[in-house]
Coordinates of N, CA and C and ligand atoms in Angstrom, one line a residue:
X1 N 131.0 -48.8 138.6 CA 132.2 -48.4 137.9 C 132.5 -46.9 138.2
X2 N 133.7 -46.6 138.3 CA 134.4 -45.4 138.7 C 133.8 -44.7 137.6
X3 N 133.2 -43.6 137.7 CA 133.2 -42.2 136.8 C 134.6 -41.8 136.2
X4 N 135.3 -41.2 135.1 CA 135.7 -40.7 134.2 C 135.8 -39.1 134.8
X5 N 137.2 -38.7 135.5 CA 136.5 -37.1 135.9 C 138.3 -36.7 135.1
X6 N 139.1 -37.4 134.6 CA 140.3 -36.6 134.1 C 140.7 -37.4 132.7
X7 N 141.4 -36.6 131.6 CA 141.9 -37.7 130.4 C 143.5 -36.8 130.6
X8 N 144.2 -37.7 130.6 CA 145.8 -37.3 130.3 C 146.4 -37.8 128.7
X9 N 146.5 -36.9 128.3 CA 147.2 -37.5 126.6 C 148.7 -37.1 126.8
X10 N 149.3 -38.3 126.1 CA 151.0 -38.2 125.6 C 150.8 -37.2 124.0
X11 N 152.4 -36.8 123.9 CA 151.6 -35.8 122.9 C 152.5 -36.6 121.4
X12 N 153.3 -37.2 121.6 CA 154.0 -37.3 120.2 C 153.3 -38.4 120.0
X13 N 152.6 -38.4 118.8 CA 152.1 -40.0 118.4 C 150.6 -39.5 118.6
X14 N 149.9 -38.8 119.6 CA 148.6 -38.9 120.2 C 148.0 -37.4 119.4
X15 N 148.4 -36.7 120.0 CA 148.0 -35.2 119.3 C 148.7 -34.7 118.3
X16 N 150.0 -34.9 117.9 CA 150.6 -34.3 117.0 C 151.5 -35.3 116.6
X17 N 151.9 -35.3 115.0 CA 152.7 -36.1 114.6 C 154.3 -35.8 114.1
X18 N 154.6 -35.8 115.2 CA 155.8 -35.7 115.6 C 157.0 -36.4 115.6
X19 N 156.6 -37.9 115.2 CA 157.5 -39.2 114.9 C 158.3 -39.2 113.7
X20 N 157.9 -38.3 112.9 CA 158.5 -38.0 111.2 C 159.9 -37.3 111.9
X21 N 159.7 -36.3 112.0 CA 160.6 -35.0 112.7 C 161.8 -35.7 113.3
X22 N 161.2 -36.6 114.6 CA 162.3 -37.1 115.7 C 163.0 -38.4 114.6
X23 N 162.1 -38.7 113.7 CA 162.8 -40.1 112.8 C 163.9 -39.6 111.8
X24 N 163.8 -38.0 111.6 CA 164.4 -37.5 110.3 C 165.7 -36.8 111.2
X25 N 165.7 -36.4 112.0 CA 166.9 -35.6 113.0 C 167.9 -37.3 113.6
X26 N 167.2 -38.2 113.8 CA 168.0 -39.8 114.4 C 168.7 -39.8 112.8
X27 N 168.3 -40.3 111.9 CA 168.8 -40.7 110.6 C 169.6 -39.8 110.1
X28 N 169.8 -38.3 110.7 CA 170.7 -37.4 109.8 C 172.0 -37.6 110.6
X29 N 171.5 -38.4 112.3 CA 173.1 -38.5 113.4 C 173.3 -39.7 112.8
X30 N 172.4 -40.5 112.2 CA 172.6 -42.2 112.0 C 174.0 -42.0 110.8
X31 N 173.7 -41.0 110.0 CA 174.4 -40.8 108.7 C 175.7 -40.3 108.9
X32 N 175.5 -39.3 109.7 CA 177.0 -38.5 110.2 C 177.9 -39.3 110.9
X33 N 177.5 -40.2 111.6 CA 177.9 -41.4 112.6 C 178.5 -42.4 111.4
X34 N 177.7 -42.8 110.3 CA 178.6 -43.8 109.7 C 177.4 -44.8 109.5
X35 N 176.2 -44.8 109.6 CA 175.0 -46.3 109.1 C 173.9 -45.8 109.2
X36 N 172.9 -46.5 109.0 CA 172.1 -46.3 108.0 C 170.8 -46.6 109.7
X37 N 170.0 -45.8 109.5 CA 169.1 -45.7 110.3 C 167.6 -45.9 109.9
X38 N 166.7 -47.0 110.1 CA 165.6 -47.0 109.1 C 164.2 -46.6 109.7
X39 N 163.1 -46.5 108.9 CA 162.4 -45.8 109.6 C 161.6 -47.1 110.8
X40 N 162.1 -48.4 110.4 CA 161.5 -49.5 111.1 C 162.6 -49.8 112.7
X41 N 163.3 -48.9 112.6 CA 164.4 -48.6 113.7 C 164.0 -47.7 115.0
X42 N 163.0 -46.8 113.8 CA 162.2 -45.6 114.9 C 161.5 -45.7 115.4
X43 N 160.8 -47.2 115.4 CA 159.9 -47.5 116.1 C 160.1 -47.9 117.5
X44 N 161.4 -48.1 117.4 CA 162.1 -48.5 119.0 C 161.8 -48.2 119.8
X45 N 161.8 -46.5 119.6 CA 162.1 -45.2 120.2 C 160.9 -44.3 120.5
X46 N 160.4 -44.7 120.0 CA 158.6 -43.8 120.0 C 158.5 -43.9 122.1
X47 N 158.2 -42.8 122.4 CA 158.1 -42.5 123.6 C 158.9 -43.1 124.7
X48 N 160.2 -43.2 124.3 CA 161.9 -43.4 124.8 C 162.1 -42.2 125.0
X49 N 163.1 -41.8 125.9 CA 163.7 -40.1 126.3 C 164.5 -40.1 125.3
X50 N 165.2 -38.8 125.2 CA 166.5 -38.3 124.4 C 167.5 -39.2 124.5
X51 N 167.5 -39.3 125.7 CA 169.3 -39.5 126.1 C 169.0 -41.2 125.8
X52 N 168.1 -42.0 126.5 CA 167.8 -43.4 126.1 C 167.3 -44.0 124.6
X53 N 166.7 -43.0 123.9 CA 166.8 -42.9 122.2 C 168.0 -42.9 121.5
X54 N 169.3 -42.1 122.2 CA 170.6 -42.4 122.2 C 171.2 -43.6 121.8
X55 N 170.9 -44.0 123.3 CA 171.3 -45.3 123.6 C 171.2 -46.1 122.2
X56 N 169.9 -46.6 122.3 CA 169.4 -47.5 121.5 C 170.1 -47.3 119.9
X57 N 170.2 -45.9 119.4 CA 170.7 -45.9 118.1 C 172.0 -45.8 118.2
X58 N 173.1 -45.7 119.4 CA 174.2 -46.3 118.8 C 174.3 -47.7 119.3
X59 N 173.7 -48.1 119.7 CA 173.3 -49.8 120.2 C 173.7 -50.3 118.4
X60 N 172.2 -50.2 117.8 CA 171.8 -50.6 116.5 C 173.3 -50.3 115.7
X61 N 174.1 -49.1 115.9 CA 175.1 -48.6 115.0 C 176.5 -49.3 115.3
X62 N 176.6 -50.3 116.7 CA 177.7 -50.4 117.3 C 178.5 -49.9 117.7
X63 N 177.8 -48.4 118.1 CA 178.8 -47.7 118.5 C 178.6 -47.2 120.0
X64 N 179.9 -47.1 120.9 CA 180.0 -46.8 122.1 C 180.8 -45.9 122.2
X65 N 180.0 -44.6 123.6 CA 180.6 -43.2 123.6 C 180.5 -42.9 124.6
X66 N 181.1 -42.0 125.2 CA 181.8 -41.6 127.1 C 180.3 -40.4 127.0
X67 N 179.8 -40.1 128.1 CA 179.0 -39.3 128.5 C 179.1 -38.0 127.6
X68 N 180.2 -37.3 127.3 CA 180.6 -35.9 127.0 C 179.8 -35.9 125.3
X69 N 180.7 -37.0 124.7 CA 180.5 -37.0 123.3 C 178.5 -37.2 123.2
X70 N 178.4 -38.4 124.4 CA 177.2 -38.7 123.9 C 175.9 -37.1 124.2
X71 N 176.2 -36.6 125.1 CA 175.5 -35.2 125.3 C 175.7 -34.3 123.9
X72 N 176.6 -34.4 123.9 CA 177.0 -33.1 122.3 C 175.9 -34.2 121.0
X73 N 176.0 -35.4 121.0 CA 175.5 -35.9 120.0 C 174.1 -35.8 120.3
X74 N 173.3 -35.5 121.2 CA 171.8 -35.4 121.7 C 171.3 -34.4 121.5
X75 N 172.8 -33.2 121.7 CA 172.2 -32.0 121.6 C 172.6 -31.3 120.1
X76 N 172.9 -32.2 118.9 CA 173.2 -32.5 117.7 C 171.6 -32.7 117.3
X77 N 171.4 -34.0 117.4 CA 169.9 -34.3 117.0 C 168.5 -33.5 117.3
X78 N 168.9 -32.7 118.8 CA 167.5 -31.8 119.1 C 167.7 -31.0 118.4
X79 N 168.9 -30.2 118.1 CA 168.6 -29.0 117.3 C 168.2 -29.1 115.8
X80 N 168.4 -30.4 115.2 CA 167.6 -30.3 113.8 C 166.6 -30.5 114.3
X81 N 165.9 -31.2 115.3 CA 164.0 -31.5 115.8 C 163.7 -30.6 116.1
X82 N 164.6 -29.1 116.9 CA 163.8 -28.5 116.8 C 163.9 -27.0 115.8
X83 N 164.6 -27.6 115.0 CA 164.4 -26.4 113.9 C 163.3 -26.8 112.8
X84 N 163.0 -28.3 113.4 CA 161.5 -28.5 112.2 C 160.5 -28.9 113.5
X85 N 160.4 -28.7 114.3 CA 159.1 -28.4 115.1 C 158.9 -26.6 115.3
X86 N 159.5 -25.9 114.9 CA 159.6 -24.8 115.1 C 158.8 -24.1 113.6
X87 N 158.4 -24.9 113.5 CA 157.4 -24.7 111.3 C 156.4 -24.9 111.7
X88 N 156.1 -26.1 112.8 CA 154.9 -26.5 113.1 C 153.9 -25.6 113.2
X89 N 152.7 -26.1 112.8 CA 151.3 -25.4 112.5 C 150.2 -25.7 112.9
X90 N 149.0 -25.4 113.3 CA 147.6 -25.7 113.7 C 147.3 -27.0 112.9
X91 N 148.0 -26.8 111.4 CA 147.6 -27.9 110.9 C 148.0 -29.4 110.8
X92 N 149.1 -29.2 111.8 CA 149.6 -30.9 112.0 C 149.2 -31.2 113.6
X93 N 148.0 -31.0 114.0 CA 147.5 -31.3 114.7 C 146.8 -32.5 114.5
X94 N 146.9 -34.3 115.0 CA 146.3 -35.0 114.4 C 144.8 -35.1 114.3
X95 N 143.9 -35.9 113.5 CA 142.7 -36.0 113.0 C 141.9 -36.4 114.8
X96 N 140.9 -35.6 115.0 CA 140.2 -35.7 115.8 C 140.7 -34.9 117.3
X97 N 142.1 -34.6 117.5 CA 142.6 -34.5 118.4 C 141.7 -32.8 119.5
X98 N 141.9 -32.1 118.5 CA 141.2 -31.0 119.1 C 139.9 -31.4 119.7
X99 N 138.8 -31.7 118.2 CA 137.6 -32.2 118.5 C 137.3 -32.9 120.0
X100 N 138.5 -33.9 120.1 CA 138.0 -34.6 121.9 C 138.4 -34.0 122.6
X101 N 139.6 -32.9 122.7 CA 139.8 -32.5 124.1 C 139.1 -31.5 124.2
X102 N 138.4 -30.7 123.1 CA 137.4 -29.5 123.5 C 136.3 -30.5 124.0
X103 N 135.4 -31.7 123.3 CA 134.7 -32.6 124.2 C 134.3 -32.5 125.9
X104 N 135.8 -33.1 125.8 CA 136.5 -33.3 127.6 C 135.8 -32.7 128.2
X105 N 136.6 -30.8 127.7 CA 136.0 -29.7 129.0 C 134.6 -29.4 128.4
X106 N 134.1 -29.6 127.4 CA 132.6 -29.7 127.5 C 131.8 -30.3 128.4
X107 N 132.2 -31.6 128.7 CA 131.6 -32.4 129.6 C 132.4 -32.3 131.2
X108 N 133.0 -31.6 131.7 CA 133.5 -31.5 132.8 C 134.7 -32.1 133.1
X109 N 135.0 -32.6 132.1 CA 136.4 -33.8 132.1 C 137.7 -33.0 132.2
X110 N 138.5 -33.1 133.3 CA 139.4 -32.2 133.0 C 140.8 -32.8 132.0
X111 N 141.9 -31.9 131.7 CA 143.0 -32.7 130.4 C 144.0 -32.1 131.0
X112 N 145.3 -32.8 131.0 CA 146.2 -33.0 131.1 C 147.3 -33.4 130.1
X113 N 148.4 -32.6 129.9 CA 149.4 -33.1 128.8 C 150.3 -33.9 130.0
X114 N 150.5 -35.5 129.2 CA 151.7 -36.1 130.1 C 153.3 -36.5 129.3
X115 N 153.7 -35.6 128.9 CA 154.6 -36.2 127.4 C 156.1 -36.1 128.5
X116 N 157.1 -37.2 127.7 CA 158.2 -37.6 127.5 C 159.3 -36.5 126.9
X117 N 158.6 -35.4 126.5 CA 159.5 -34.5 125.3 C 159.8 -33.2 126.7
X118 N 160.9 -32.5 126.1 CA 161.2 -31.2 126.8 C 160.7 -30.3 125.7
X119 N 160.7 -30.9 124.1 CA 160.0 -29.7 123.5 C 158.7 -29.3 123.0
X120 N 158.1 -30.0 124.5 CA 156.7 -30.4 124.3 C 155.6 -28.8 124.5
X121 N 156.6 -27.7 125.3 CA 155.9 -26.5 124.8 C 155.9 -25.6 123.9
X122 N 156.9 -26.1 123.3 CA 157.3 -25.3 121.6 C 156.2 -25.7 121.0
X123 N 155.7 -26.9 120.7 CA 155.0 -27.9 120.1 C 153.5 -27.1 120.0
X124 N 153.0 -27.7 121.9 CA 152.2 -27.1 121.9 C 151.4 -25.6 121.6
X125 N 152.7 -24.4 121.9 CA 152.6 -23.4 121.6 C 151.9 -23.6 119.9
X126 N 153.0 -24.2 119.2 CA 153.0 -23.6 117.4 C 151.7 -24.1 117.0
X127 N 151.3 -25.2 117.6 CA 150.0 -25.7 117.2 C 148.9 -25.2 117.4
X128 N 149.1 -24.4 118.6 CA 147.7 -23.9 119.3 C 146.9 -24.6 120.1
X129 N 147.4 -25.5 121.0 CA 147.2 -26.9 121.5 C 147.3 -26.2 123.4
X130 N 147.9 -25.6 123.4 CA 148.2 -24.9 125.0 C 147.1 -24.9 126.1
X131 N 145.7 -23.7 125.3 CA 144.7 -23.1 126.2 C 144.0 -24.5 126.4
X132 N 144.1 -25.9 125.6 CA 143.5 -27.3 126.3 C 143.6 -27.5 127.1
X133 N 144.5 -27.7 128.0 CA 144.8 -28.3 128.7 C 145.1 -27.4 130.0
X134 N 144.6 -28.4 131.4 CA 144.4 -27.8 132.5 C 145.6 -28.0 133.3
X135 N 146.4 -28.8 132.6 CA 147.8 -29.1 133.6 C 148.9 -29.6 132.5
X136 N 150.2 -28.9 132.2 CA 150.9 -29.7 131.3 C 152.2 -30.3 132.5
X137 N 152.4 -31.4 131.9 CA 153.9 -32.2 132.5 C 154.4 -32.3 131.3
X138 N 155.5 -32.0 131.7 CA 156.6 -32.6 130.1 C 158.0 -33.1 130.8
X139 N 158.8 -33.4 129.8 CA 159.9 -34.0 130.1 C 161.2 -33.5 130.8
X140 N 160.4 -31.7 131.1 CA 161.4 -30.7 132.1 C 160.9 -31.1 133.3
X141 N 159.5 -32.2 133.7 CA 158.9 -31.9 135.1 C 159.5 -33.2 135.8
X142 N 159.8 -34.0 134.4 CA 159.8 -35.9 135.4 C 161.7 -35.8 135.3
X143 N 161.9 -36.9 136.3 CA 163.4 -37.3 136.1 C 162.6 -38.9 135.6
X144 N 162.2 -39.6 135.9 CA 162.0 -41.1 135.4 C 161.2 -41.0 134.0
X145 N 161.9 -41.9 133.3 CA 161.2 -41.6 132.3 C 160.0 -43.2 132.1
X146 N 158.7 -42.8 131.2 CA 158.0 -43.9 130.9 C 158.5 -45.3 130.7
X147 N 158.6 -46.4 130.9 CA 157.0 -46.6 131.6 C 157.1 -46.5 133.0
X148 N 158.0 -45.8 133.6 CA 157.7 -45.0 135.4 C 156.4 -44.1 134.6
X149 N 156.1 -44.3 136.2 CA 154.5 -44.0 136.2 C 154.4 -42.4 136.7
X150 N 155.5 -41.8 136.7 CA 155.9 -40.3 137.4 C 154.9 -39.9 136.4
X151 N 155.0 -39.1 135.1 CA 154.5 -38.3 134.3 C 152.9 -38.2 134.6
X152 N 152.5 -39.1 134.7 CA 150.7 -39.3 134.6 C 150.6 -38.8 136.0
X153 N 151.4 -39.7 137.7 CA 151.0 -39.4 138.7 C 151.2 -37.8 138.4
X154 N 152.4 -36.9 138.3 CA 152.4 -35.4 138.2 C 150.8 -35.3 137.9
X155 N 150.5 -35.6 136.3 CA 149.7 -35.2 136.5 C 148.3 -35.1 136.9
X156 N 148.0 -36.4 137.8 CA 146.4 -36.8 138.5 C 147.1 -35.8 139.2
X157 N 147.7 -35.7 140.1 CA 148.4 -34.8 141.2 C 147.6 -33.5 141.0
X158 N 148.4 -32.5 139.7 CA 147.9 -31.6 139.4 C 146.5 -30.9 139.0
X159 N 145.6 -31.7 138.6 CA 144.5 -31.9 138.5 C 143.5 -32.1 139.6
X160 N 144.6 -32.4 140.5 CA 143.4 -33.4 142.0 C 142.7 -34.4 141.5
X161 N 143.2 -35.3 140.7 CA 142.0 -36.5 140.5 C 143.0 -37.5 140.7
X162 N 142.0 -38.5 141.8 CA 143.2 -39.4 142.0 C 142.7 -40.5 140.4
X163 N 143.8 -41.1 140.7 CA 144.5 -42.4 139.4 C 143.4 -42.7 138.6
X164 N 142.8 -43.5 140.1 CA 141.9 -44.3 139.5 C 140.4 -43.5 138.4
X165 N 140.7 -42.6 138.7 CA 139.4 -41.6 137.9 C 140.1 -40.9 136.5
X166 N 141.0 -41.1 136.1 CA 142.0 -40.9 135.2 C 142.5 -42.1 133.7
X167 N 142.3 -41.3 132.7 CA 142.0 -42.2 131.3 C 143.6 -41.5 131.0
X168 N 144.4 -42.6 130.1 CA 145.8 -42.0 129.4 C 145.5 -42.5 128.2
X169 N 146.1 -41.4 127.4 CA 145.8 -41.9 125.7 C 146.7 -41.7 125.1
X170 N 147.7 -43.0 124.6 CA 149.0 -43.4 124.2 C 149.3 -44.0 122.9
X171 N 150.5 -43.9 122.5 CA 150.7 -44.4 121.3 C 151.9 -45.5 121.0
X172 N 152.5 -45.1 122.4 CA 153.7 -46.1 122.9 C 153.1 -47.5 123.7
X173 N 154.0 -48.6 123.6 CA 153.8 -49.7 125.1 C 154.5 -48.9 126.0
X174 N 155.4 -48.3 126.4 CA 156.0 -47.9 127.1 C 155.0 -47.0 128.4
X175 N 154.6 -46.5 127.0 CA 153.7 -45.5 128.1 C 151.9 -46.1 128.2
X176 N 152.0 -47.0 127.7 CA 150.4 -48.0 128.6 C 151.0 -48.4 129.2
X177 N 152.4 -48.8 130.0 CA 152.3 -49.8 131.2 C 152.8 -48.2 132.0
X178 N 153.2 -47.6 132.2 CA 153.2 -46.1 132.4 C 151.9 -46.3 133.2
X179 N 151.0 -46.1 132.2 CA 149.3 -45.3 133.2 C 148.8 -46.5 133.8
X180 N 149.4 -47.9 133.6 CA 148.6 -49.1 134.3 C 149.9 -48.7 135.5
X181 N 150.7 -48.9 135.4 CA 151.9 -48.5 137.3 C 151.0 -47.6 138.2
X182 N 150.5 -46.4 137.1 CA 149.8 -45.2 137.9 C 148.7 -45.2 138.4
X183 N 148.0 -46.7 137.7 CA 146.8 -47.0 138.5 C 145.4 -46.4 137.4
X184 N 146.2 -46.5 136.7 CA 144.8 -45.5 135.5 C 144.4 -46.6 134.5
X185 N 143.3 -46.3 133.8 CA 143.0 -47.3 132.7 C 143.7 -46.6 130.9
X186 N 143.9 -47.3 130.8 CA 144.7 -46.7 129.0 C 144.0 -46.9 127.9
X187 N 143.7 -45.9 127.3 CA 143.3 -45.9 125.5 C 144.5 -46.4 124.7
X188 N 145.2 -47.1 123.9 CA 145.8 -46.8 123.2 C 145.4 -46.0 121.7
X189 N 146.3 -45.4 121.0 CA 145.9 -45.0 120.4 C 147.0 -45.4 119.1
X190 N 146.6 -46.1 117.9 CA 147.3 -47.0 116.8 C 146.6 -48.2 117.0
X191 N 147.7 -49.1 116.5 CA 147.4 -50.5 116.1 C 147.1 -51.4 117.9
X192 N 146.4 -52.3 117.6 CA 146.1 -53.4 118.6 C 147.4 -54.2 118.7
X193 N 147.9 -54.5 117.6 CA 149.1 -55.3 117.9 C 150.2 -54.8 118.6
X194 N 150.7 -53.6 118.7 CA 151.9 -53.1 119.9 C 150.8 -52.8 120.9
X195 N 149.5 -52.5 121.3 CA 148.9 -51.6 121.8 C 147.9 -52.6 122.8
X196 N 148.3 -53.7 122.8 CA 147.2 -54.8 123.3 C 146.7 -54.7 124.6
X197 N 148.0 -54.3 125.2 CA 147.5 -54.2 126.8 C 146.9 -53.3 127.2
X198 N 146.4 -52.2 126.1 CA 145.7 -51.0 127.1 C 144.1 -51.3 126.9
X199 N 143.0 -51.1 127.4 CA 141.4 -51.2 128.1 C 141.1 -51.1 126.7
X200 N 141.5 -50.5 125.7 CA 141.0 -50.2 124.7 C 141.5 -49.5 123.5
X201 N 141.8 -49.9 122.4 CA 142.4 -49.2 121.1 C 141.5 -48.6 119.8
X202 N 141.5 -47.4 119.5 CA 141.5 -47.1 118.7 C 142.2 -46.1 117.8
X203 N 142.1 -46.5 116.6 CA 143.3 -46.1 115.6 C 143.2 -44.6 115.7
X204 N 142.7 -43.6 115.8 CA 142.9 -42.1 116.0 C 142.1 -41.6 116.7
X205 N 142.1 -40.6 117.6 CA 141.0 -39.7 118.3 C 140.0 -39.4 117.9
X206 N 140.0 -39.6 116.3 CA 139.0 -39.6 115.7 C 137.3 -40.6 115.7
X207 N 137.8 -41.2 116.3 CA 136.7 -42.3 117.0 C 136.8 -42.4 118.3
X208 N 137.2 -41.4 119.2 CA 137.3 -41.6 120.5 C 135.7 -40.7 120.6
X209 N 135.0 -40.7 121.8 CA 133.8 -39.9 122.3 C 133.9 -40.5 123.8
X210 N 133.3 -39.3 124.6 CA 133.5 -38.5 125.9 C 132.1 -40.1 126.2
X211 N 131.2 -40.7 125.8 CA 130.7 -41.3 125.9 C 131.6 -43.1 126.2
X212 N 132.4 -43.0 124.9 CA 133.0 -44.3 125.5 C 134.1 -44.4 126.1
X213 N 134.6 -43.1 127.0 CA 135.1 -43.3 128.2 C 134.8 -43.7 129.2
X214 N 133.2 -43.5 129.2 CA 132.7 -44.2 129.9 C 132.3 -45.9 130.1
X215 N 132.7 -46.5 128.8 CA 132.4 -47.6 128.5 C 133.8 -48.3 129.1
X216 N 134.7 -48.0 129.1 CA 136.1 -48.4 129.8 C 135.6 -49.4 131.2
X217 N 135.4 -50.1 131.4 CA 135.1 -50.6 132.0 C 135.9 -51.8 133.5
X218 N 137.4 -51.8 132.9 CA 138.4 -52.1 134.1 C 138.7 -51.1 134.7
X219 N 138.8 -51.5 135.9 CA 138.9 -50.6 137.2 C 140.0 -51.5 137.9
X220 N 141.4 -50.9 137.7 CA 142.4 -51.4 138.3 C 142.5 -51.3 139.4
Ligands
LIG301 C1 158.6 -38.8 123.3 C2 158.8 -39.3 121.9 O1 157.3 -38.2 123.4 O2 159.5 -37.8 123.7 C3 160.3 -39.8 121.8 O3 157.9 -40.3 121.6 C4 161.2 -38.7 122.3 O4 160.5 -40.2 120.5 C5 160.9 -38.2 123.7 O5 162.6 -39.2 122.3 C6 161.8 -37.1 124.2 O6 161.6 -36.0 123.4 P1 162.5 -34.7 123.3 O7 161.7 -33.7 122.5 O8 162.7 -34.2 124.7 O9 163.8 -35.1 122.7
LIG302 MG1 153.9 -41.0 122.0

């Protein structure tokens, strides 16, 4: 079995809980737009880009818009996200999340941010989440968005570890079939039931250990 020499984590959903925020900025465009946006709506969208999160919620609203309008409406909803990611604190860091990536570089493992967000260094910044990681990609580095396999390759790339020596730890399907395209094995991280396809699930970082990464045991 291949050794374990890189972990790349997505950040919304995996390190920081950040699905409230993006669910409460959709529902305040769902409202001004004219219908009602639920939180079982937001699940659509969980590691979906801006512009394709769009999509989807005037899909659900029936509503259809020319490129201009739909940009001004994207750039409507980021700026309430990020006037409440910009509060963000050490302490909405999720349960376990520090604990494994200080792990990682304890044991030689190097880390990687692979996220879908553009406001993925505000984030990082406010949390204190930055000095982790050895390579960040965010959603200013990819043009394809998940489940293209770009974000992860960036970052085995930047790391120097090829694929196959490379763990992704996800909270979306989008982005498990993401790190299986890239050749990598996937943790998910939530429920087994959206999360089936990845090598292995558990509900928070909080039960992840540097030990049962090693226990991953498909080698794509
Ligand atoms: C992903 C989130 O990480 O980033 C999505 O799961 C979000 O919900 C996407 O739409 C893009 O984020 P941002 O911050 O660039 O709008
Ligand atoms: Mg996510």
């Amino acid at each position: 079995m291949t050794s374990i020499k890189a972990c790349l984590f997505d950040l919304d959903g995996v390190l920081v809980d950040t699905a409230k925020y993006h669910y409460l900025a959709w529902k305040r465009l769902a409202k001004d737009l004219g219908f009602t946006f639920t939180e079982q709506d937001n699940e659509k969208l969980k590691g979906v880009s801006r512009m394709a999160s769009l999509d989807i919620l005037l899909g659900l609203g029936g509503l259809e818009f020319g490129d201009a309008k739909k940009q001004d409406l994207a750039e409507r909803k980021n700026g309430w996200y990020v006037e409440a990611i910009s509060k963000m604190d050490h302490s909405e860091i999720l349960p376990g999340a520090l604990e494994f990536l200080k792990a990682c570089r304890d044991n030689g493992i190097k880390t990687a941010l692979g996220s879908a967000s553009k406001n993925a260094m505000t984030i990082l910044d406010n949390t204190g989440l930055t000095p982790y990681f050895d390579a960040i990609i965010d959603g200013t580095h990819t043009t394809n968005a998940k489940p293209d396999p770009e974000v992860f390759l960036l970052g085995a790339a930047a790391l120097s570890v090829p694929p196959g020596q490379c763990v992704v730890f996800e909270d979306a399907e989008a982005g498990v079939e993401a790190a299986h395209r890239a050749g990598m094995r996937c943790v998910g991280v939530g429920s087994p039931a959206t999360l089936g396809q990845a090598e292995a699930v558990v509900p928070s970082l909080q039960e992840m250990t540097v030990e049962r990464l090693n226990e991953l045991s498909i080698v794509r």
